[in-house]
């Protein structure tokens, strides 16, 4: 029903207008307990639990950061069957992000081009919202520095976010590549010292860009061991456009810059997961993300070595029923 009836209507509107409409609808939906009970019954599908680092994932399918940037509707999104939800990216101060339009659909190849920036309401607002979490799913948060912060101030931004939010979340994610490697290592060192001194063990994940090289992944593996990083997400968007079939160079040039998610990532994420599993061993948690649209894609990612799956574009193109379909496929 979603793909035949609802999606064609939604795709007549700009992506961010659809998202704003969804947020408004879910905020109303949260006050309808009978409806929420029915939705949970409709979309819940049993799967083996994954217990990792004192966290219990009720299933292996999660929602990537970027969908609920402002941490407004995570409880309601979890009703669609997700085992874990990641909100953000969150920065210490509120950010407007890049000028609109900044999200573009590419339906012929089930992809998105996005250049949103880190638009979010900031730490204080996010913290109040995270305190309201309910439900049995795992809640993660993607964090980053303020765009203007450099050097020691950038390190302080990450530490502040971790300190303020750790009582309310199951894990944190940092975007490898969002700051230069040398600064990221300073951040990881500062977080490692803080976690040991304060005896705080909320897990830390690194989200890798799809365009990372094998040498870059080797550097990440070294960092996971040196700075007690608990896992990786492989991967985020790509800047490579060779997999965007059905669109001319002129059409893509008109859209402009931006990271590509969805089918347009090609095999990059799958290859990254395979490489990381082969070289990092079995102990590192790997979350497979990027290019996962169908249940068969999810199965391939798990077979490549991922422990968990994160989706984003699939939720947009396939609808809320995709979570249950993926769980049924991978059981």
mmCIF file of C-alpha atoms in Angstrom:
data_model
loop_
_atom_site.group_PDB
_atom_site.id
_atom_site.type_symbol
_atom_site.label_atom_id
_atom_site.label_comp_id
_atom_site.label_asym_id
_atom_site.label_seq_id
_atom_site.Cartn_x
_atom_site.Cartn_y
_atom_site.Cartn_z
ATOM 1 C CA UNK A 1 0.000 0.000 0.000
ATOM 2 C CA UNK A 2 2.771 2.436 0.896
ATOM 3 C CA UNK A 3 4.675 2.148 -2.383
ATOM 4 C CA UNK A 4 1.561 2.116 -4.571
ATOM 5 C CA UNK A 5 -0.554 4.774 -2.840
ATOM 6 C CA UNK A 6 1.149 6.778 -0.104
ATOM 7 C CA UNK A 7 4.643 7.245 -1.521
ATOM 8 C CA UNK A 8 3.556 8.725 -4.874
ATOM 9 C CA UNK A 9 1.582 11.401 -3.037
ATOM 10 C CA UNK A 10 4.394 12.183 -0.603
ATOM 11 C CA UNK A 11 6.929 12.386 -3.413
ATOM 12 C CA UNK A 12 4.949 15.252 -4.963
ATOM 13 C CA UNK A 13 6.218 17.407 -2.075
ATOM 14 C CA UNK A 14 9.720 18.553 -1.235
ATOM 15 C CA UNK A 15 11.535 16.089 1.067
ATOM 16 C CA UNK A 16 11.835 18.454 4.026
ATOM 17 C CA UNK A 17 8.161 19.404 3.803
ATOM 18 C CA UNK A 18 7.257 15.716 3.916
ATOM 19 C CA UNK A 19 9.523 15.275 6.911
ATOM 20 C CA UNK A 20 7.938 18.208 8.742
ATOM 21 C CA UNK A 21 4.510 16.719 8.023
ATOM 22 C CA UNK A 22 5.640 13.343 9.364
ATOM 23 C CA UNK A 23 6.978 14.925 12.557
ATOM 24 C CA UNK A 24 3.681 16.750 13.112
ATOM 25 C CA UNK A 25 1.653 13.598 12.505
ATOM 26 C CA UNK A 26 3.782 11.514 14.877
ATOM 27 C CA UNK A 27 3.488 14.137 17.600
ATOM 28 C CA UNK A 28 -0.290 13.768 17.331
ATOM 29 C CA UNK A 29 -0.003 9.981 17.101
ATOM 30 C CA UNK A 30 1.818 9.806 20.457
ATOM 31 C CA UNK A 31 -1.425 10.836 22.176
ATOM 32 C CA UNK A 32 -3.418 7.940 20.673
ATOM 33 C CA UNK A 33 -2.553 4.897 22.813
ATOM 34 C CA UNK A 34 -4.980 2.576 21.041
ATOM 35 C CA UNK A 35 -3.448 3.482 17.684
ATOM 36 C CA UNK A 36 0.091 3.013 18.980
ATOM 37 C CA UNK A 37 -0.815 -0.403 20.329
ATOM 38 C CA UNK A 38 -2.166 -1.429 16.928
ATOM 39 C CA UNK A 39 0.897 -0.097 15.070
ATOM 40 C CA UNK A 40 3.258 -1.952 17.397
ATOM 41 C CA UNK A 41 1.291 -5.150 16.864
ATOM 42 C CA UNK A 42 1.360 -4.600 13.102
ATOM 43 C CA UNK A 43 5.073 -3.961 12.751
ATOM 44 C CA UNK A 44 6.667 -5.933 15.573
ATOM 45 C CA UNK A 45 8.450 -9.113 14.544
ATOM 46 C CA UNK A 46 10.393 -11.350 16.895
ATOM 47 C CA UNK A 47 14.097 -11.800 16.326
ATOM 48 C CA UNK A 48 16.966 -13.085 18.412
ATOM 49 C CA UNK A 49 18.248 -10.477 20.822
ATOM 50 C CA UNK A 50 21.806 -9.220 20.584
ATOM 51 C CA UNK A 51 23.437 -8.496 23.938
ATOM 52 C CA UNK A 52 26.508 -6.283 23.637
ATOM 53 C CA UNK A 53 28.331 -4.147 26.165
ATOM 54 C CA UNK A 54 25.437 -4.251 28.662
ATOM 55 C CA UNK A 55 22.965 -3.278 25.928
ATOM 56 C CA UNK A 56 20.171 -5.554 24.734
ATOM 57 C CA UNK A 57 19.053 -5.014 21.143
ATOM 58 C CA UNK A 58 15.599 -6.543 20.699
ATOM 59 C CA UNK A 59 16.421 -7.023 17.004
ATOM 60 C CA UNK A 60 19.181 -6.186 14.554
ATOM 61 C CA UNK A 61 17.533 -3.408 12.509
ATOM 62 C CA UNK A 62 18.064 0.237 13.483
ATOM 63 C CA UNK A 63 17.383 3.721 12.116
ATOM 64 C CA UNK A 64 20.393 5.858 11.212
ATOM 65 C CA UNK A 65 21.114 9.322 12.496
ATOM 66 C CA UNK A 66 19.811 12.090 10.267
ATOM 67 C CA UNK A 67 16.166 11.055 10.249
ATOM 68 C CA UNK A 68 15.371 12.401 13.714
ATOM 69 C CA UNK A 69 17.986 15.141 13.906
ATOM 70 C CA UNK A 70 16.211 17.043 16.657
ATOM 71 C CA UNK A 71 15.304 14.009 18.818
ATOM 72 C CA UNK A 72 11.601 14.795 18.464
ATOM 73 C CA UNK A 73 9.973 11.506 17.496
ATOM 74 C CA UNK A 74 12.306 8.646 18.426
ATOM 75 C CA UNK A 75 9.783 6.842 20.633
ATOM 76 C CA UNK A 76 7.151 6.979 17.887
ATOM 77 C CA UNK A 77 9.598 5.785 15.216
ATOM 78 C CA UNK A 78 10.500 2.817 17.434
ATOM 79 C CA UNK A 79 6.880 1.653 17.124
ATOM 80 C CA UNK A 80 7.739 0.629 13.545
ATOM 81 C CA UNK A 81 9.767 -2.249 14.977
ATOM 82 C CA UNK A 82 13.285 -0.840 15.148
ATOM 83 C CA UNK A 83 15.632 -2.459 17.626
ATOM 84 C CA UNK A 84 17.608 0.754 17.970
ATOM 85 C CA UNK A 85 17.262 4.406 16.973
ATOM 86 C CA UNK A 86 20.075 6.914 16.518
ATOM 87 C CA UNK A 87 19.261 10.629 16.772
ATOM 88 C CA UNK A 88 21.263 13.699 15.774
ATOM 89 C CA UNK A 89 23.766 14.864 14.729
ATOM 90 C CA UNK A 90 23.791 16.986 17.926
ATOM 91 C CA UNK A 91 26.123 19.945 18.480
ATOM 92 C CA UNK A 92 26.560 21.989 21.667
ATOM 93 C CA UNK A 93 24.831 25.040 20.160
ATOM 94 C CA UNK A 94 21.822 25.091 17.850
ATOM 95 C CA UNK A 95 22.572 25.109 14.122
ATOM 96 C CA UNK A 96 20.469 26.118 11.131
ATOM 97 C CA UNK A 97 22.373 23.945 8.680
ATOM 98 C CA UNK A 98 22.813 24.715 5.016
ATOM 99 C CA UNK A 99 20.357 26.754 2.900
ATOM 100 C CA UNK A 100 17.353 24.941 1.427
ATOM 101 C CA UNK A 101 16.697 23.006 -0.719
ATOM 102 C CA UNK A 102 19.262 20.591 0.656
ATOM 103 C CA UNK A 103 17.725 17.107 0.266
ATOM 104 C CA UNK A 104 16.980 15.615 -3.159
ATOM 105 C CA UNK A 105 15.347 12.314 -4.076
ATOM 106 C CA UNK A 106 16.606 10.146 -6.928
ATOM 107 C CA UNK A 107 13.774 7.607 -7.247
ATOM 108 C CA UNK A 108 15.157 5.823 -10.309
ATOM 109 C CA UNK A 109 18.076 4.552 -8.239
ATOM 110 C CA UNK A 110 16.438 4.664 -4.792
ATOM 111 C CA UNK A 111 18.917 7.207 -3.506
ATOM 112 C CA UNK A 112 19.113 10.584 -1.816
ATOM 113 C CA UNK A 113 21.525 13.498 -2.176
ATOM 114 C CA UNK A 114 21.806 15.508 1.021
ATOM 115 C CA UNK A 115 23.779 18.516 2.187
ATOM 116 C CA UNK A 116 21.781 19.466 5.266
ATOM 117 C CA UNK A 117 24.666 20.278 7.562
ATOM 118 C CA UNK A 118 24.258 19.716 11.279
ATOM 119 C CA UNK A 119 20.888 21.437 11.675
ATOM 120 C CA UNK A 120 19.666 20.697 15.208
ATOM 121 C CA UNK A 121 18.301 22.599 18.238
ATOM 122 C CA UNK A 122 21.447 22.141 20.339
ATOM 123 C CA UNK A 123 22.475 20.247 23.456
ATOM 124 C CA UNK A 124 20.095 21.717 26.036
ATOM 125 C CA UNK A 125 16.957 21.024 23.993
ATOM 126 C CA UNK A 126 18.114 17.566 22.938
ATOM 127 C CA UNK A 127 18.936 16.631 26.539
ATOM 128 C CA UNK A 128 15.407 17.511 27.733
ATOM 129 C CA UNK A 129 13.902 15.430 24.940
ATOM 130 C CA UNK A 130 16.115 12.397 25.558
ATOM 131 C CA UNK A 131 15.050 12.366 29.199
ATOM 132 C CA UNK A 132 11.534 11.453 28.023
ATOM 133 C CA UNK A 133 12.550 8.175 26.329
ATOM 134 C CA UNK A 134 10.385 5.128 26.959
ATOM 135 C CA UNK A 135 10.328 1.668 25.424
ATOM 136 C CA UNK A 136 12.665 -1.308 25.225
ATOM 137 C CA UNK A 137 14.754 -0.250 22.229
ATOM 138 C CA UNK A 138 18.326 1.103 22.381
ATOM 139 C CA UNK A 139 18.718 4.845 21.846
ATOM 140 C CA UNK A 140 21.966 6.236 20.441
ATOM 141 C CA UNK A 141 23.074 9.781 19.685
ATOM 142 C CA UNK A 142 25.408 11.101 17.009
ATOM 143 C CA UNK A 143 27.504 14.012 18.321
ATOM 144 C CA UNK A 144 29.806 16.622 16.802
ATOM 145 C CA UNK A 145 31.500 19.909 17.598
ATOM 146 C CA UNK A 146 30.162 23.337 16.738
ATOM 147 C CA UNK A 147 31.218 24.258 13.176
ATOM 148 C CA UNK A 148 33.348 27.174 14.414
ATOM 149 C CA UNK A 149 35.211 25.184 17.087
ATOM 150 C CA UNK A 150 38.819 24.235 16.450
ATOM 151 C CA UNK A 151 41.628 22.642 18.424
ATOM 152 C CA UNK A 152 41.080 22.350 22.169
ATOM 153 C CA UNK A 153 37.634 23.922 21.891
ATOM 154 C CA UNK A 154 36.567 21.174 19.497
ATOM 155 C CA UNK A 155 37.761 18.537 21.956
ATOM 156 C CA UNK A 156 35.882 20.335 24.733
ATOM 157 C CA UNK A 157 32.696 20.314 22.616
ATOM 158 C CA UNK A 158 32.766 16.528 22.257
ATOM 159 C CA UNK A 159 33.551 16.029 25.944
ATOM 160 C CA UNK A 160 30.698 18.305 26.979
ATOM 161 C CA UNK A 161 28.219 16.392 24.830
ATOM 162 C CA UNK A 162 29.375 13.048 26.217
ATOM 163 C CA UNK A 163 29.262 14.273 29.827
ATOM 164 C CA UNK A 164 25.810 15.826 29.525
ATOM 165 C CA UNK A 165 24.084 13.086 27.540
ATOM 166 C CA UNK A 166 25.601 9.816 28.748
ATOM 167 C CA UNK A 167 22.924 9.143 31.422
ATOM 168 C CA UNK A 168 20.193 9.206 28.780
ATOM 169 C CA UNK A 169 21.554 7.147 25.864
ATOM 170 C CA UNK A 170 22.808 3.654 25.123
ATOM 171 C CA UNK A 171 25.733 4.649 22.894
ATOM 172 C CA UNK A 172 27.434 7.565 21.136
ATOM 173 C CA UNK A 173 28.524 7.904 17.514
ATOM 174 C CA UNK A 174 31.248 10.180 16.135
ATOM 175 C CA UNK A 175 31.562 10.811 12.403
ATOM 176 C CA UNK A 176 35.049 9.868 11.218
ATOM 177 C CA UNK A 177 35.950 12.433 8.572
ATOM 178 C CA UNK A 178 33.814 15.256 9.971
ATOM 179 C CA UNK A 179 37.028 16.646 11.479
ATOM 180 C CA UNK A 180 40.599 15.980 10.401
ATOM 181 C CA UNK A 181 42.171 12.759 11.603
ATOM 182 C CA UNK A 182 44.667 14.380 13.964
ATOM 183 C CA UNK A 183 41.904 16.292 15.761
ATOM 184 C CA UNK A 184 39.686 13.209 15.892
ATOM 185 C CA UNK A 185 42.473 11.305 17.635
ATOM 186 C CA UNK A 186 42.729 14.109 20.201
ATOM 187 C CA UNK A 187 38.974 13.825 20.754
ATOM 188 C CA UNK A 188 39.140 10.056 21.157
ATOM 189 C CA UNK A 189 42.056 10.341 23.569
ATOM 190 C CA UNK A 190 40.163 12.901 25.671
ATOM 191 C CA UNK A 191 37.062 10.718 25.736
ATOM 192 C CA UNK A 192 39.103 7.639 26.652
ATOM 193 C CA UNK A 193 40.681 9.420 29.613
ATOM 194 C CA UNK A 194 37.325 10.778 30.772
ATOM 195 C CA UNK A 195 35.611 7.398 30.547
ATOM 196 C CA UNK A 196 38.324 5.716 32.611
ATOM 197 C CA UNK A 197 38.558 8.480 35.229
ATOM 198 C CA UNK A 198 34.791 8.698 35.680
ATOM 199 C CA UNK A 199 34.205 4.946 35.325
ATOM 200 C CA UNK A 200 31.626 5.618 32.593
ATOM 201 C CA UNK A 201 31.311 2.949 29.932
ATOM 202 C CA UNK A 202 28.615 4.177 27.563
ATOM 203 C CA UNK A 203 29.868 2.690 24.269
ATOM 204 C CA UNK A 204 31.464 4.793 21.548
ATOM 205 C CA UNK A 205 31.153 4.087 17.817
ATOM 206 C CA UNK A 206 32.895 5.631 14.818
ATOM 207 C CA UNK A 207 30.820 6.174 11.664
ATOM 208 C CA UNK A 208 32.990 5.853 8.578
ATOM 209 C CA UNK A 209 32.427 7.604 5.234
ATOM 210 C CA UNK A 210 31.716 5.332 2.292
ATOM 211 C CA UNK A 211 34.759 6.694 0.442
ATOM 212 C CA UNK A 212 37.256 5.640 3.107
ATOM 213 C CA UNK A 213 40.308 3.774 1.828
ATOM 214 C CA UNK A 214 41.714 0.518 3.171
ATOM 215 C CA UNK A 215 44.546 2.518 4.724
ATOM 216 C CA UNK A 216 41.935 4.713 6.377
ATOM 217 C CA UNK A 217 40.145 1.674 7.764
ATOM 218 C CA UNK A 218 43.443 0.349 9.125
ATOM 219 C CA UNK A 219 43.863 3.680 10.935
ATOM 220 C CA UNK A 220 40.342 3.358 12.350
ATOM 221 C CA UNK A 221 41.037 -0.184 13.574
ATOM 222 C CA UNK A 222 44.172 1.072 15.329
ATOM 223 C CA UNK A 223 42.119 3.829 16.964
ATOM 224 C CA UNK A 224 39.503 1.372 18.218
ATOM 225 C CA UNK A 225 42.232 -0.538 20.031
ATOM 226 C CA UNK A 226 44.240 2.455 21.271
ATOM 227 C CA UNK A 227 41.326 4.596 22.483
ATOM 228 C CA UNK A 228 38.890 1.867 23.560
ATOM 229 C CA UNK A 229 36.372 2.590 20.820
ATOM 230 C CA UNK A 230 33.679 -0.070 20.990
ATOM 231 C CA UNK A 231 32.545 -0.358 17.387
ATOM 232 C CA UNK A 232 32.119 1.148 13.933
ATOM 233 C CA UNK A 233 29.282 1.994 11.583
ATOM 234 C CA UNK A 234 30.126 1.227 7.974
ATOM 235 C CA UNK A 235 29.247 3.395 6.264
ATOM 236 C CA UNK A 236 27.814 6.870 5.822
ATOM 237 C CA UNK A 237 27.204 8.576 2.447
ATOM 238 C CA UNK A 238 29.515 8.649 -0.555
ATOM 239 C CA UNK A 239 30.534 11.536 -2.804
ATOM 240 C CA UNK A 240 31.043 9.167 -5.753
ATOM 241 C CA UNK A 241 28.207 9.396 -8.306
ATOM 242 C CA UNK A 242 29.022 6.565 -10.691
ATOM 243 C CA UNK A 243 26.200 4.370 -9.339
ATOM 244 C CA UNK A 244 23.468 6.955 -9.945
ATOM 245 C CA UNK A 245 22.003 5.273 -13.011
ATOM 246 C CA UNK A 246 19.172 6.959 -14.908
ATOM 247 C CA UNK A 247 20.369 10.526 -14.319
ATOM 248 C CA UNK A 248 22.427 12.610 -16.714
ATOM 249 C CA UNK A 249 25.510 14.570 -15.608
ATOM 250 C CA UNK A 250 23.538 17.761 -16.269
ATOM 251 C CA UNK A 251 20.715 16.671 -13.936
ATOM 252 C CA UNK A 252 23.146 15.795 -11.179
ATOM 253 C CA UNK A 253 25.085 19.014 -11.682
ATOM 254 C CA UNK A 254 21.860 20.986 -11.307
ATOM 255 C CA UNK A 255 21.261 19.351 -7.908
ATOM 256 C CA UNK A 256 24.735 20.340 -6.793
ATOM 257 C CA UNK A 257 26.946 18.943 -4.076
ATOM 258 C CA UNK A 258 25.955 16.510 -1.350
ATOM 259 C CA UNK A 259 26.477 13.062 0.061
ATOM 260 C CA UNK A 260 24.710 10.136 -1.595
ATOM 261 C CA UNK A 261 22.858 7.536 0.429
ATOM 262 C CA UNK A 262 20.733 4.590 -0.622
ATOM 263 C CA UNK A 263 21.312 2.361 -3.624
ATOM 264 C CA UNK A 264 23.727 4.932 -5.086
ATOM 265 C CA UNK A 265 26.418 3.869 -2.610
ATOM 266 C CA UNK A 266 26.840 0.687 -4.610
ATOM 267 C CA UNK A 267 29.032 -1.977 -3.003
ATOM 268 C CA UNK A 268 31.169 0.418 -0.969
ATOM 269 C CA UNK A 269 29.564 -0.248 2.415
ATOM 270 C CA UNK A 270 29.457 -3.989 1.874
ATOM 271 C CA UNK A 271 33.155 -4.060 0.975
ATOM 272 C CA UNK A 272 34.009 -1.896 3.985
ATOM 273 C CA UNK A 273 32.204 -4.266 6.366
ATOM 274 C CA UNK A 274 33.976 -7.272 4.844
ATOM 275 C CA UNK A 275 37.364 -5.588 5.194
ATOM 276 C CA UNK A 276 36.770 -4.457 8.756
ATOM 277 C CA UNK A 277 35.595 -7.884 9.892
ATOM 278 C CA UNK A 278 38.567 -9.599 8.272
ATOM 279 C CA UNK A 279 41.116 -7.221 9.804
ATOM 280 C CA UNK A 280 39.547 -6.214 13.133
ATOM 281 C CA UNK A 281 38.538 -9.664 14.310
ATOM 282 C CA UNK A 282 35.308 -10.855 15.874
ATOM 283 C CA UNK A 283 35.314 -8.665 18.982
ATOM 284 C CA UNK A 284 34.631 -5.328 17.246
ATOM 285 C CA UNK A 285 30.951 -4.446 16.875
ATOM 286 C CA UNK A 286 30.195 -3.583 13.237
ATOM 287 C CA UNK A 287 26.966 -1.882 12.227
ATOM 288 C CA UNK A 288 26.321 -2.265 8.502
ATOM 289 C CA UNK A 289 24.787 0.826 6.897
ATOM 290 C CA UNK A 290 24.544 2.335 3.433
ATOM 291 C CA UNK A 291 22.999 0.857 0.313
ATOM 292 C CA UNK A 292 20.651 -1.412 2.268
ATOM 293 C CA UNK A 293 17.242 -1.124 0.609
ATOM 294 C CA UNK A 294 15.715 -4.608 0.509
ATOM 295 C CA UNK A 295 15.614 -7.531 2.964
ATOM 296 C CA UNK A 296 18.101 -9.343 0.715
ATOM 297 C CA UNK A 297 20.509 -6.407 1.093
ATOM 298 C CA UNK A 298 20.265 -6.728 4.876
ATOM 299 C CA UNK A 299 21.032 -10.433 4.683
ATOM 300 C CA UNK A 300 24.099 -9.773 2.489
ATOM 301 C CA UNK A 301 25.385 -7.201 4.973
ATOM 302 C CA UNK A 302 25.077 -9.631 7.879
ATOM 303 C CA UNK A 303 26.773 -12.335 5.828
ATOM 304 C CA UNK A 304 29.630 -9.900 5.168
ATOM 305 C CA UNK A 305 30.247 -9.630 8.903
ATOM 306 C CA UNK A 306 27.938 -6.962 10.314
ATOM 307 C CA UNK A 307 26.369 -7.530 13.741
ATOM 308 C CA UNK A 308 23.615 -4.951 13.279
ATOM 309 C CA UNK A 309 21.962 -3.090 10.406
ATOM 310 C CA UNK A 310 21.098 0.596 10.097
ATOM 311 C CA UNK A 311 18.749 1.926 7.419
ATOM 312 C CA UNK A 312 17.655 5.371 6.262
ATOM 313 C CA UNK A 313 16.822 5.592 2.555
ATOM 314 C CA UNK A 314 15.089 2.217 2.715
ATOM 315 C CA UNK A 315 12.653 3.592 5.284
ATOM 316 C CA UNK A 316 11.768 6.386 2.846
ATOM 317 C CA UNK A 317 11.517 4.299 -0.320
ATOM 318 C CA UNK A 318 10.047 1.083 1.115
ATOM 319 C CA UNK A 319 7.958 2.470 3.986
ATOM 320 C CA UNK A 320 7.608 1.450 7.655
ATOM 321 C CA UNK A 321 6.909 -2.184 6.822
ATOM 322 C CA UNK A 322 10.500 -2.687 5.666
ATOM 323 C CA UNK A 323 11.756 -3.270 9.221
ATOM 324 C CA UNK A 324 9.511 -6.296 9.742
ATOM 325 C CA UNK A 325 10.343 -7.623 6.269
ATOM 326 C CA UNK A 326 14.072 -7.399 6.987
ATOM 327 C CA UNK A 327 13.717 -9.146 10.327
ATOM 328 C CA UNK A 328 11.750 -11.955 8.715
ATOM 329 C CA UNK A 329 14.438 -12.324 6.070
ATOM 330 C CA UNK A 330 17.410 -12.442 8.434
ATOM 331 C CA UNK A 331 15.910 -14.644 11.172
#
